[in-house]
Amino acid sequence: MEGKERRKGIRDRIRAGTQRIIFTSPESLMDSLASALYEAAKLGILRYFIIDEAHMVEQWGDDFRPAFQEIPGLRRDLLRLNSFTTLLLTATLTESCLDTLETLFGKDLQVISAVQLRPEPAYWFKRCESEEVRKQRLLEAVYHDWMRYLGFAWGHTLGVSGEKLVKVTVPDPTAYIQRNLKLLFNGQQEITIQDFINRLAKQCPLFETGKFREEVEAQIGTRETNFLSTSTAFALFRLHDEGEIQLEGKSDATLMILPKVNDKVDNDGRISHIIWKGENS
C-alpha cells in the first residue's frame, strides 16, 4: 500500500505542477504516468521532455523493450495539447541512430554536438603484501589515471609484453594550463613569465615553485635556477604554436629558460613575458 500511495502522490504532484522533475522508465511513462502527463500538458505545466541515452530508442525499441519506440508517439500527442522543449541526449550517435531519431521525432531536429574523447574506465587489482605496498599501488593508480583525467598527462601504449599491454603515462600539462589561462592572466594581456609560473604554482602546487613540486625536487634534485621542467616548457611551446599565447624574450628583462628535448635550449627558449591571445586581444 505504501508503494501505491507514493506513486499516486507523484501523479498528483505532476497534475498540480509541483513535481519539478521526475526520472522514469519508458514503460512507466507509457503506462502509469501517461494520464498525469496529458493533464499537465493541457495545463501548460509540462516544460521539458528529456530522453537520456536516446540511442537506446533505436537499439532496444524493436524486439526488446518496445516502449522505447512508443515514446515518440506519446510526445506527438502531448505536443498537440501544448508546446514544450524536447531534448534527446546521447554520447553514441551514429548516422543510423540519427536517421531513426529524425524519423521518430521529426526532421527538424537541431543537432548540437561536441567531439570529446573520454578515457575508458579502468579497474586495477593487485594483491598487496603490506599496508605500505598498498599505499604505493594507490599512488601509482592516481598517477596513471588522474594525471591524465586532470589534464597533466596523456597515456600511450608501447606494445604487448607477454600477455599484458605496456602502457606509459607521458607528462603533458597543456590541457590544464589551457583551461586556466583566463584565471592565470586575471584580466591582463601580458605578464612576466615569473608571475605566470608563480600564479600557476599557486593554482596547482605541482608546478615549479609550488609546495608539492619543491618537496619532490628536494628528494630527486632541484632544477637549475630559472629553468622550467621540460614538461611545463613543452606545454607552453605547444600553446604558443596553437596561437593561445605568445612567448617573448625581452633583452632588458629577467629571462626564464624553457628547455626542449634532451634539455636543449634554443634562442626561442629564453622567455621573459607571456601574452595571452584570448579574450579581448
PDB file of C-alpha atoms in Angstrom:
ATOM      1  CA  MET A   1       0.000   0.000   0.000  1.00  0.00           C
ATOM      2  CA  GLU A   2       2.840   2.366   0.822  1.00  0.00           C
ATOM      3  CA  GLY A   3       4.309   2.000  -2.692  1.00  0.00           C
ATOM      4  CA  LYS A   4       0.909   2.639  -4.318  1.00  0.00           C
ATOM      5  CA  GLU A   5       0.380   5.760  -2.218  1.00  0.00           C
ATOM      6  CA  ARG A   6       3.808   7.045  -3.107  1.00  0.00           C
ATOM      7  CA  ARG A   7       3.191   6.540  -6.834  1.00  0.00           C
ATOM      8  CA  LYS A   8      -0.239   8.190  -6.550  1.00  0.00           C
ATOM      9  CA  GLY A   9       1.406  11.134  -4.806  1.00  0.00           C
ATOM     10  CA  ILE A  10       3.823  11.511  -7.727  1.00  0.00           C
ATOM     11  CA  ARG A  11       0.954  11.536 -10.237  1.00  0.00           C
ATOM     12  CA  ASP A  12      -0.970  14.078  -8.148  1.00  0.00           C
ATOM     13  CA  ARG A  13       2.058  16.360  -7.988  1.00  0.00           C
ATOM     14  CA  ILE A  14       2.550  16.093 -11.778  1.00  0.00           C
ATOM     15  CA  ARG A  15      -1.073  17.184 -12.296  1.00  0.00           C
ATOM     16  CA  ALA A  16      -0.627  20.040  -9.813  1.00  0.00           C
ATOM     17  CA  GLY A  17       2.679  21.182 -11.293  1.00  0.00           C
ATOM     18  CA  THR A  18       4.580  20.725  -8.020  1.00  0.00           C
ATOM     19  CA  GLN A  19       6.642  17.734  -9.166  1.00  0.00           C
ATOM     20  CA  ARG A  20       9.524  19.744 -10.611  1.00  0.00           C
ATOM     21  CA  ILE A  21      11.487  16.815 -12.064  1.00  0.00           C
ATOM     22  CA  ILE A  22      10.678  13.145 -12.482  1.00  0.00           C
ATOM     23  CA  PHE A  23      13.003  10.386 -13.656  1.00  0.00           C
ATOM     24  CA  THR A  24      11.163   7.386 -15.049  1.00  0.00           C
ATOM     25  CA  SER A  25      11.391   4.396 -17.352  1.00  0.00           C
ATOM     26  CA  PRO A  26       9.751   4.226 -20.807  1.00  0.00           C
ATOM     27  CA  GLU A  27       7.348   1.576 -19.504  1.00  0.00           C
ATOM     28  CA  SER A  28       6.107   3.771 -16.640  1.00  0.00           C
ATOM     29  CA  LEU A  29       5.925   6.748 -18.963  1.00  0.00           C
ATOM     30  CA  MET A  30       3.632   4.862 -21.365  1.00  0.00           C
ATOM     31  CA  ASP A  31       1.542   3.306 -18.598  1.00  0.00           C
ATOM     32  CA  SER A  32       1.017   4.641 -15.096  1.00  0.00           C
ATOM     33  CA  LEU A  33       2.250   8.209 -15.698  1.00  0.00           C
ATOM     34  CA  ALA A  34       0.643   8.838 -19.087  1.00  0.00           C
ATOM     35  CA  SER A  35      -2.693  10.233 -17.861  1.00  0.00           C
ATOM     36  CA  ALA A  36      -0.966  12.632 -15.437  1.00  0.00           C
ATOM     37  CA  LEU A  37       1.309  13.881 -18.227  1.00  0.00           C
ATOM     38  CA  TYR A  38      -1.667  14.518 -20.515  1.00  0.00           C
ATOM     39  CA  GLU A  39      -3.307  16.630 -17.818  1.00  0.00           C
ATOM     40  CA  ALA A  40      -0.052  18.517 -17.156  1.00  0.00           C
ATOM     41  CA  ALA A  41       0.326  19.209 -20.883  1.00  0.00           C
ATOM     42  CA  LYS A  42      -3.249  20.546 -21.103  1.00  0.00           C
ATOM     43  CA  LEU A  43      -2.464  22.971 -18.267  1.00  0.00           C
ATOM     44  CA  GLY A  44       0.802  24.054 -19.907  1.00  0.00           C
ATOM     45  CA  ILE A  45       2.940  22.965 -16.980  1.00  0.00           C
ATOM     46  CA  LEU A  46       4.939  20.357 -18.909  1.00  0.00           C
ATOM     47  CA  ARG A  47       8.071  22.322 -19.857  1.00  0.00           C
ATOM     48  CA  TYR A  48      10.733  19.768 -20.815  1.00  0.00           C
ATOM     49  CA  PHE A  49      10.604  16.257 -22.262  1.00  0.00           C
ATOM     50  CA  ILE A  50      14.096  14.772 -21.966  1.00  0.00           C
ATOM     51  CA  ILE A  51      15.294  11.367 -23.129  1.00  0.00           C
ATOM     52  CA  ASP A  52      18.723  10.371 -21.869  1.00  0.00           C
ATOM     53  CA  GLU A  53      20.706   7.697 -23.747  1.00  0.00           C
ATOM     54  CA  ALA A  54      18.451   8.412 -26.737  1.00  0.00           C
ATOM     55  CA  HIS A  55      20.336   5.922 -28.931  1.00  0.00           C
ATOM     56  CA  MET A  56      18.537   3.181 -26.984  1.00  0.00           C
ATOM     57  CA  VAL A  57      15.337   4.160 -28.820  1.00  0.00           C
ATOM     58  CA  GLU A  58      16.893   2.620 -31.922  1.00  0.00           C
ATOM     59  CA  GLN A  59      18.835  -0.204 -30.294  1.00  0.00           C
ATOM     60  CA  TRP A  60      16.213  -1.504 -27.870  1.00  0.00           C
ATOM     61  CA  GLY A  61      12.931  -0.447 -29.396  1.00  0.00           C
ATOM     62  CA  ASP A  62      12.206  -3.232 -31.891  1.00  0.00           C
ATOM     63  CA  ASP A  63      12.033  -6.573 -30.100  1.00  0.00           C
ATOM     64  CA  PHE A  64      13.351  -5.702 -26.652  1.00  0.00           C
ATOM     65  CA  ARG A  65      11.502  -3.141 -24.512  1.00  0.00           C
ATOM     66  CA  PRO A  66       9.281  -1.767 -27.298  1.00  0.00           C
ATOM     67  CA  ALA A  67       8.150   1.083 -25.051  1.00  0.00           C
ATOM     68  CA  PHE A  68      11.307   2.896 -26.166  1.00  0.00           C
ATOM     69  CA  GLN A  69       9.871   3.391 -29.654  1.00  0.00           C
ATOM     70  CA  GLU A  70       6.421   4.227 -28.300  1.00  0.00           C
ATOM     71  CA  ILE A  71       7.830   7.383 -26.669  1.00  0.00           C
ATOM     72  CA  PRO A  72       7.751   9.499 -29.885  1.00  0.00           C
ATOM     73  CA  GLY A  73       4.022   8.805 -30.354  1.00  0.00           C
ATOM     74  CA  LEU A  74       3.271   9.899 -26.799  1.00  0.00           C
ATOM     75  CA  ARG A  75       5.348  13.036 -27.339  1.00  0.00           C
ATOM     76  CA  ARG A  76       3.403  13.925 -30.506  1.00  0.00           C
ATOM     77  CA  ASP A  77       0.105  13.561 -28.634  1.00  0.00           C
ATOM     78  CA  LEU A  78       1.340  15.780 -25.813  1.00  0.00           C
ATOM     79  CA  LEU A  79       2.528  18.434 -28.284  1.00  0.00           C
ATOM     80  CA  ARG A  80      -0.996  18.669 -29.698  1.00  0.00           C
ATOM     81  CA  LEU A  81      -2.091  19.884 -26.267  1.00  0.00           C
ATOM     82  CA  ASN A  82       0.730  22.364 -25.627  1.00  0.00           C
ATOM     83  CA  SER A  83       4.294  23.144 -26.623  1.00  0.00           C
ATOM     84  CA  PHE A  84       7.388  22.126 -24.661  1.00  0.00           C
ATOM     85  CA  THR A  85      11.104  21.617 -25.279  1.00  0.00           C
ATOM     86  CA  THR A  86      12.376  18.162 -26.201  1.00  0.00           C
ATOM     87  CA  LEU A  87      15.977  17.140 -25.571  1.00  0.00           C
ATOM     88  CA  LEU A  88      17.475  13.891 -26.846  1.00  0.00           C
ATOM     89  CA  LEU A  89      20.793  13.194 -25.121  1.00  0.00           C
ATOM     90  CA  THR A  90      23.344  10.623 -26.222  1.00  0.00           C
ATOM     91  CA  ALA A  91      27.089  10.122 -26.440  1.00  0.00           C
ATOM     92  CA  THR A  92      26.683   7.345 -29.015  1.00  0.00           C
ATOM     93  CA  LEU A  93      25.157   8.968 -32.086  1.00  0.00           C
ATOM     94  CA  THR A  94      25.721   7.037 -35.298  1.00  0.00           C
ATOM     95  CA  GLU A  95      24.292   8.005 -38.699  1.00  0.00           C
ATOM     96  CA  SER A  96      21.822   5.155 -38.453  1.00  0.00           C
ATOM     97  CA  CYS A  97      20.750   6.309 -34.987  1.00  0.00           C
ATOM     98  CA  LEU A  98      20.301   9.905 -36.175  1.00  0.00           C
ATOM     99  CA  ASP A  99      18.180   8.737 -39.127  1.00  0.00           C
ATOM    100  CA  THR A 100      15.970   6.742 -36.746  1.00  0.00           C
ATOM    101  CA  LEU A 101      15.583   9.645 -34.320  1.00  0.00           C
ATOM    102  CA  GLU A 102      14.707  12.030 -37.174  1.00  0.00           C
ATOM    103  CA  THR A 103      12.091   9.570 -38.436  1.00  0.00           C
ATOM    104  CA  LEU A 104      10.546   9.190 -34.990  1.00  0.00           C
ATOM    105  CA  PHE A 105      10.887  12.746 -33.649  1.00  0.00           C
ATOM    106  CA  GLY A 106      10.813  14.826 -36.846  1.00  0.00           C
ATOM    107  CA  LYS A 107      13.285  16.095 -39.425  1.00  0.00           C
ATOM    108  CA  ASP A 108      13.534  19.494 -37.712  1.00  0.00           C
ATOM    109  CA  LEU A 109      15.875  18.183 -35.001  1.00  0.00           C
ATOM    110  CA  GLN A 110      18.677  20.603 -34.176  1.00  0.00           C
ATOM    111  CA  VAL A 111      21.840  18.593 -33.581  1.00  0.00           C
ATOM    112  CA  ILE A 112      24.322  20.076 -31.114  1.00  0.00           C
ATOM    113  CA  SER A 113      27.475  18.039 -30.797  1.00  0.00           C
ATOM    114  CA  ALA A 114      30.961  18.304 -29.347  1.00  0.00           C
ATOM    115  CA  VAL A 115      33.557  15.688 -30.184  1.00  0.00           C
ATOM    116  CA  GLN A 116      35.184  14.689 -26.943  1.00  0.00           C
ATOM    117  CA  LEU A 117      37.377  11.647 -26.429  1.00  0.00           C
ATOM    118  CA  ARG A 118      36.740  10.314 -22.964  1.00  0.00           C
ATOM    119  CA  PRO A 119      39.055   7.902 -21.172  1.00  0.00           C
ATOM    120  CA  GLU A 120      37.544   4.485 -20.682  1.00  0.00           C
ATOM    121  CA  PRO A 121      37.175   3.332 -17.063  1.00  0.00           C
ATOM    122  CA  ALA A 122      39.984   1.119 -15.818  1.00  0.00           C
ATOM    123  CA  TYR A 123      39.831  -1.337 -12.933  1.00  0.00           C
ATOM    124  CA  TRP A 124      43.124  -2.275 -11.278  1.00  0.00           C
ATOM    125  CA  PHE A 125      43.511  -5.272  -8.977  1.00  0.00           C
ATOM    126  CA  LYS A 126      46.690  -6.040  -7.078  1.00  0.00           C
ATOM    127  CA  ARG A 127      47.298  -8.196  -4.018  1.00  0.00           C
ATOM    128  CA  CYS A 128      49.488  -6.246  -1.594  1.00  0.00           C
ATOM    129  CA  GLU A 129      51.712  -7.858   0.992  1.00  0.00           C
ATOM    130  CA  SER A 130      51.599  -4.900   3.379  1.00  0.00           C
ATOM    131  CA  GLU A 131      49.893  -1.585   4.057  1.00  0.00           C
ATOM    132  CA  GLU A 132      52.953   0.251   2.747  1.00  0.00           C
ATOM    133  CA  VAL A 133      52.803  -1.614  -0.566  1.00  0.00           C
ATOM    134  CA  ARG A 134      49.050  -0.916  -0.804  1.00  0.00           C
ATOM    135  CA  LYS A 135      49.636   2.826  -0.416  1.00  0.00           C
ATOM    136  CA  GLN A 136      52.318   2.701  -3.108  1.00  0.00           C
ATOM    137  CA  ARG A 137      49.952   0.941  -5.522  1.00  0.00           C
ATOM    138  CA  LEU A 138      47.246   3.546  -4.832  1.00  0.00           C
ATOM    139  CA  LEU A 139      49.699   6.339  -5.626  1.00  0.00           C
ATOM    140  CA  GLU A 140      50.612   4.618  -8.887  1.00  0.00           C
ATOM    141  CA  ALA A 141      46.933   4.374  -9.830  1.00  0.00           C
ATOM    142  CA  VAL A 142      46.414   8.058  -9.041  1.00  0.00           C
ATOM    143  CA  TYR A 143      49.446   8.972 -11.129  1.00  0.00           C
ATOM    144  CA  HIS A 144      48.449   6.918 -14.172  1.00  0.00           C
ATOM    145  CA  ASP A 145      44.726   7.699 -14.282  1.00  0.00           C
ATOM    146  CA  TRP A 146      44.126  11.024 -12.533  1.00  0.00           C
ATOM    147  CA  MET A 147      47.115  12.739 -14.112  1.00  0.00           C
ATOM    148  CA  ARG A 148      45.501  12.094 -17.494  1.00  0.00           C
ATOM    149  CA  TYR A 149      41.981  12.946 -16.314  1.00  0.00           C
ATOM    150  CA  LEU A 150      43.048  16.295 -14.831  1.00  0.00           C
ATOM    151  CA  GLY A 151      44.962  17.285 -17.953  1.00  0.00           C
ATOM    152  CA  PHE A 152      48.507  16.803 -16.652  1.00  0.00           C
ATOM    153  CA  ALA A 153      49.458  13.875 -18.868  1.00  0.00           C
ATOM    154  CA  TRP A 154      48.383  11.597 -21.683  1.00  0.00           C
ATOM    155  CA  GLY A 155      48.520   7.838 -21.992  1.00  0.00           C
ATOM    156  CA  HIS A 156      50.420   5.870 -24.586  1.00  0.00           C
ATOM    157  CA  THR A 157      50.545   2.134 -25.310  1.00  0.00           C
ATOM    158  CA  LEU A 158      54.038   0.932 -26.195  1.00  0.00           C
ATOM    159  CA  GLY A 159      53.001  -2.560 -27.222  1.00  0.00           C
ATOM    160  CA  VAL A 160      52.458  -6.009 -25.777  1.00  0.00           C
ATOM    161  CA  SER A 161      54.806  -7.792 -23.397  1.00  0.00           C
ATOM    162  CA  GLY A 162      53.754 -11.378 -22.856  1.00  0.00           C
ATOM    163  CA  GLU A 163      50.001 -11.207 -22.225  1.00  0.00           C
ATOM    164  CA  LYS A 164      49.973  -7.614 -20.974  1.00  0.00           C
ATOM    165  CA  LEU A 165      49.721  -4.242 -22.696  1.00  0.00           C
ATOM    166  CA  VAL A 166      52.632  -1.990 -21.800  1.00  0.00           C
ATOM    167  CA  LYS A 167      51.228   1.465 -21.063  1.00  0.00           C
ATOM    168  CA  VAL A 168      53.068   4.624 -20.105  1.00  0.00           C
ATOM    169  CA  THR A 169      51.875   7.984 -18.849  1.00  0.00           C
ATOM    170  CA  VAL A 170      53.571  10.930 -20.541  1.00  0.00           C
ATOM    171  CA  PRO A 171      53.633  14.181 -18.514  1.00  0.00           C
ATOM    172  CA  ASP A 172      51.951  16.962 -20.502  1.00  0.00           C
ATOM    173  CA  PRO A 173      50.109  19.731 -18.593  1.00  0.00           C
ATOM    174  CA  THR A 174      48.985  21.527 -21.772  1.00  0.00           C
ATOM    175  CA  ALA A 175      45.276  20.844 -21.214  1.00  0.00           C
ATOM    176  CA  TYR A 176      45.386  22.021 -17.596  1.00  0.00           C
ATOM    177  CA  ILE A 177      47.212  25.256 -18.417  1.00  0.00           C
ATOM    178  CA  GLN A 178      44.945  25.982 -21.406  1.00  0.00           C
ATOM    179  CA  ARG A 179      41.825  25.562 -19.222  1.00  0.00           C
ATOM    180  CA  ASN A 180      43.155  28.056 -16.682  1.00  0.00           C
ATOM    181  CA  LEU A 181      44.590  30.808 -18.918  1.00  0.00           C
ATOM    182  CA  LYS A 182      41.812  33.285 -18.116  1.00  0.00           C
ATOM    183  CA  LEU A 183      42.317  32.772 -14.393  1.00  0.00           C
ATOM    184  CA  LEU A 184      46.105  32.970 -14.662  1.00  0.00           C
ATOM    185  CA  PHE A 185      46.125  36.248 -16.609  1.00  0.00           C
ATOM    186  CA  ASN A 186      43.388  37.693 -14.376  1.00  0.00           C
ATOM    187  CA  GLY A 187      42.306  40.465 -16.754  1.00  0.00           C
ATOM    188  CA  GLN A 188      45.804  41.217 -18.043  1.00  0.00           C
ATOM    189  CA  GLN A 189      47.020  40.542 -21.569  1.00  0.00           C
ATOM    190  CA  GLU A 190      50.745  40.404 -20.801  1.00  0.00           C
ATOM    191  CA  ILE A 191      52.616  39.290 -17.697  1.00  0.00           C
ATOM    192  CA  THR A 192      56.155  38.220 -16.911  1.00  0.00           C
ATOM    193  CA  ILE A 193      56.804  34.521 -17.140  1.00  0.00           C
ATOM    194  CA  GLN A 194      57.899  34.562 -13.489  1.00  0.00           C
ATOM    195  CA  ASP A 195      54.471  35.925 -12.474  1.00  0.00           C
ATOM    196  CA  PHE A 196      52.822  33.344 -14.717  1.00  0.00           C
ATOM    197  CA  ILE A 197      54.693  30.438 -13.112  1.00  0.00           C
ATOM    198  CA  ASN A 198      54.056  31.753  -9.603  1.00  0.00           C
ATOM    199  CA  ARG A 199      50.332  32.041 -10.304  1.00  0.00           C
ATOM    200  CA  LEU A 200      50.327  28.585 -11.872  1.00  0.00           C
ATOM    201  CA  ALA A 201      52.022  27.125  -8.785  1.00  0.00           C
ATOM    202  CA  LYS A 202      49.536  28.879  -6.513  1.00  0.00           C
ATOM    203  CA  GLN A 203      46.687  27.401  -8.532  1.00  0.00           C
ATOM    204  CA  CYS A 204      48.294  23.949  -8.615  1.00  0.00           C
ATOM    205  CA  PRO A 205      51.367  23.288  -6.403  1.00  0.00           C
ATOM    206  CA  LEU A 206      52.553  20.504  -8.726  1.00  0.00           C
ATOM    207  CA  PHE A 207      54.159  23.155 -10.932  1.00  0.00           C
ATOM    208  CA  GLU A 208      57.534  24.866 -10.476  1.00  0.00           C
ATOM    209  CA  THR A 209      57.864  26.856  -7.207  1.00  0.00           C
ATOM    210  CA  GLY A 210      54.792  25.050  -5.849  1.00  0.00           C
ATOM    211  CA  LYS A 211      54.910  23.413  -2.438  1.00  0.00           C
ATOM    212  CA  PHE A 212      54.465  19.823  -3.649  1.00  0.00           C
ATOM    213  CA  ARG A 213      56.885  20.341  -6.533  1.00  0.00           C
ATOM    214  CA  GLU A 214      59.572  21.645  -4.185  1.00  0.00           C
ATOM    215  CA  GLU A 215      59.101  18.657  -1.863  1.00  0.00           C
ATOM    216  CA  VAL A 216      59.602  16.274  -4.788  1.00  0.00           C
ATOM    217  CA  GLU A 217      62.618  18.201  -6.102  1.00  0.00           C
ATOM    218  CA  ALA A 218      64.173  18.131  -2.650  1.00  0.00           C
ATOM    219  CA  GLN A 219      64.277  14.328  -2.986  1.00  0.00           C
ATOM    220  CA  ILE A 220      65.204  13.918  -6.655  1.00  0.00           C
ATOM    221  CA  GLY A 221      67.362  17.017  -7.147  1.00  0.00           C
ATOM    222  CA  THR A 222      66.494  20.633  -7.795  1.00  0.00           C
ATOM    223  CA  ARG A 223      66.269  22.350 -11.171  1.00  0.00           C
ATOM    224  CA  GLU A 224      68.800  24.902 -12.300  1.00  0.00           C
ATOM    225  CA  THR A 225      67.844  28.457 -11.376  1.00  0.00           C
ATOM    226  CA  ASN A 226      65.305  29.993 -13.796  1.00  0.00           C
ATOM    227  CA  PHE A 227      64.923  26.697 -15.685  1.00  0.00           C
ATOM    228  CA  LEU A 228      61.474  25.231 -16.230  1.00  0.00           C
ATOM    229  CA  SER A 229      60.911  21.499 -16.486  1.00  0.00           C
ATOM    230  CA  THR A 230      60.719  20.063 -19.989  1.00  0.00           C
ATOM    231  CA  SER A 231      57.046  19.102 -19.445  1.00  0.00           C
ATOM    232  CA  THR A 232      55.972  22.645 -18.492  1.00  0.00           C
ATOM    233  CA  ALA A 233      58.139  24.102 -21.272  1.00  0.00           C
ATOM    234  CA  PHE A 234      56.619  21.688 -23.797  1.00  0.00           C
ATOM    235  CA  ALA A 235      53.120  22.791 -22.782  1.00  0.00           C
ATOM    236  CA  LEU A 236      53.973  26.486 -23.193  1.00  0.00           C
ATOM    237  CA  PHE A 237      55.610  25.902 -26.590  1.00  0.00           C
ATOM    238  CA  ARG A 238      52.565  23.932 -27.700  1.00  0.00           C
ATOM    239  CA  LEU A 239      50.134  26.667 -26.590  1.00  0.00           C
ATOM    240  CA  HIS A 240      52.338  29.200 -28.401  1.00  0.00           C
ATOM    241  CA  ASP A 241      52.216  27.135 -31.609  1.00  0.00           C
ATOM    242  CA  GLU A 242      48.430  26.774 -31.300  1.00  0.00           C
ATOM    243  CA  GLY A 243      48.005  30.557 -31.001  1.00  0.00           C
ATOM    244  CA  GLU A 244      46.737  30.535 -27.413  1.00  0.00           C
ATOM    245  CA  ILE A 245      49.696  32.502 -26.057  1.00  0.00           C
ATOM    246  CA  GLN A 246      52.754  34.331 -27.363  1.00  0.00           C
ATOM    247  CA  LEU A 247      56.157  33.790 -25.770  1.00  0.00           C
ATOM    248  CA  GLU A 248      58.535  36.755 -25.831  1.00  0.00           C
ATOM    249  CA  GLY A 249      62.083  37.312 -24.699  1.00  0.00           C
ATOM    250  CA  LYS A 250      62.907  40.938 -23.908  1.00  0.00           C
ATOM    251  CA  SER A 251      66.601  41.648 -23.549  1.00  0.00           C
ATOM    252  CA  ASP A 252      66.149  44.098 -20.657  1.00  0.00           C
ATOM    253  CA  ALA A 253      64.028  41.725 -18.575  1.00  0.00           C
ATOM    254  CA  THR A 254      64.661  38.674 -16.403  1.00  0.00           C
ATOM    255  CA  LEU A 255      64.589  35.530 -18.518  1.00  0.00           C
ATOM    256  CA  MET A 256      63.450  32.014 -17.765  1.00  0.00           C
ATOM    257  CA  ILE A 257      64.804  29.071 -19.723  1.00  0.00           C
ATOM    258  CA  LEU A 258      62.391  26.721 -21.486  1.00  0.00           C
ATOM    259  CA  PRO A 259      64.360  23.594 -22.443  1.00  0.00           C
ATOM    260  CA  LYS A 260      63.323  21.291 -25.259  1.00  0.00           C
ATOM    261  CA  VAL A 261      64.013  17.595 -25.757  1.00  0.00           C
ATOM    262  CA  ASN A 262      67.191  16.410 -24.014  1.00  0.00           C
ATOM    263  CA  ASP A 263      67.353  19.769 -22.186  1.00  0.00           C
ATOM    264  CA  LYS A 264      68.401  21.555 -25.385  1.00  0.00           C
ATOM    265  CA  VAL A 265      67.900  25.335 -25.189  1.00  0.00           C
ATOM    266  CA  ASP A 266      67.341  27.405 -28.349  1.00  0.00           C
ATOM    267  CA  ASN A 267      67.080  31.174 -28.615  1.00  0.00           C
ATOM    268  CA  ASP A 268      63.281  30.906 -28.612  1.00  0.00           C
ATOM    269  CA  GLY A 269      63.545  29.160 -25.243  1.00  0.00           C
ATOM    270  CA  ARG A 270      64.738  32.280 -23.391  1.00  0.00           C
ATOM    271  CA  ILE A 271      61.460  33.865 -22.290  1.00  0.00           C
ATOM    272  CA  SER A 272      60.646  36.913 -20.196  1.00  0.00           C
ATOM    273  CA  HIS A 273      56.960  37.600 -20.924  1.00  0.00           C
ATOM    274  CA  ILE A 274      53.797  35.739 -21.945  1.00  0.00           C
ATOM    275  CA  ILE A 275      50.994  37.379 -23.913  1.00  0.00           C
ATOM    276  CA  TRP A 276      47.528  35.896 -23.840  1.00  0.00           C
ATOM    277  CA  LYS A 277      45.897  35.830 -27.280  1.00  0.00           C
ATOM    278  CA  GLY A 278      42.386  35.171 -25.992  1.00  0.00           C
ATOM    279  CA  GLU A 279      39.521  37.297 -24.625  1.00  0.00           C
ATOM    280  CA  ASN A 280      39.995  40.913 -25.742  1.00  0.00           C
ATOM    281  CA  SER A 281      43.326  40.584 -27.542  1.00  0.00           C
TER     282      SER A 281
END
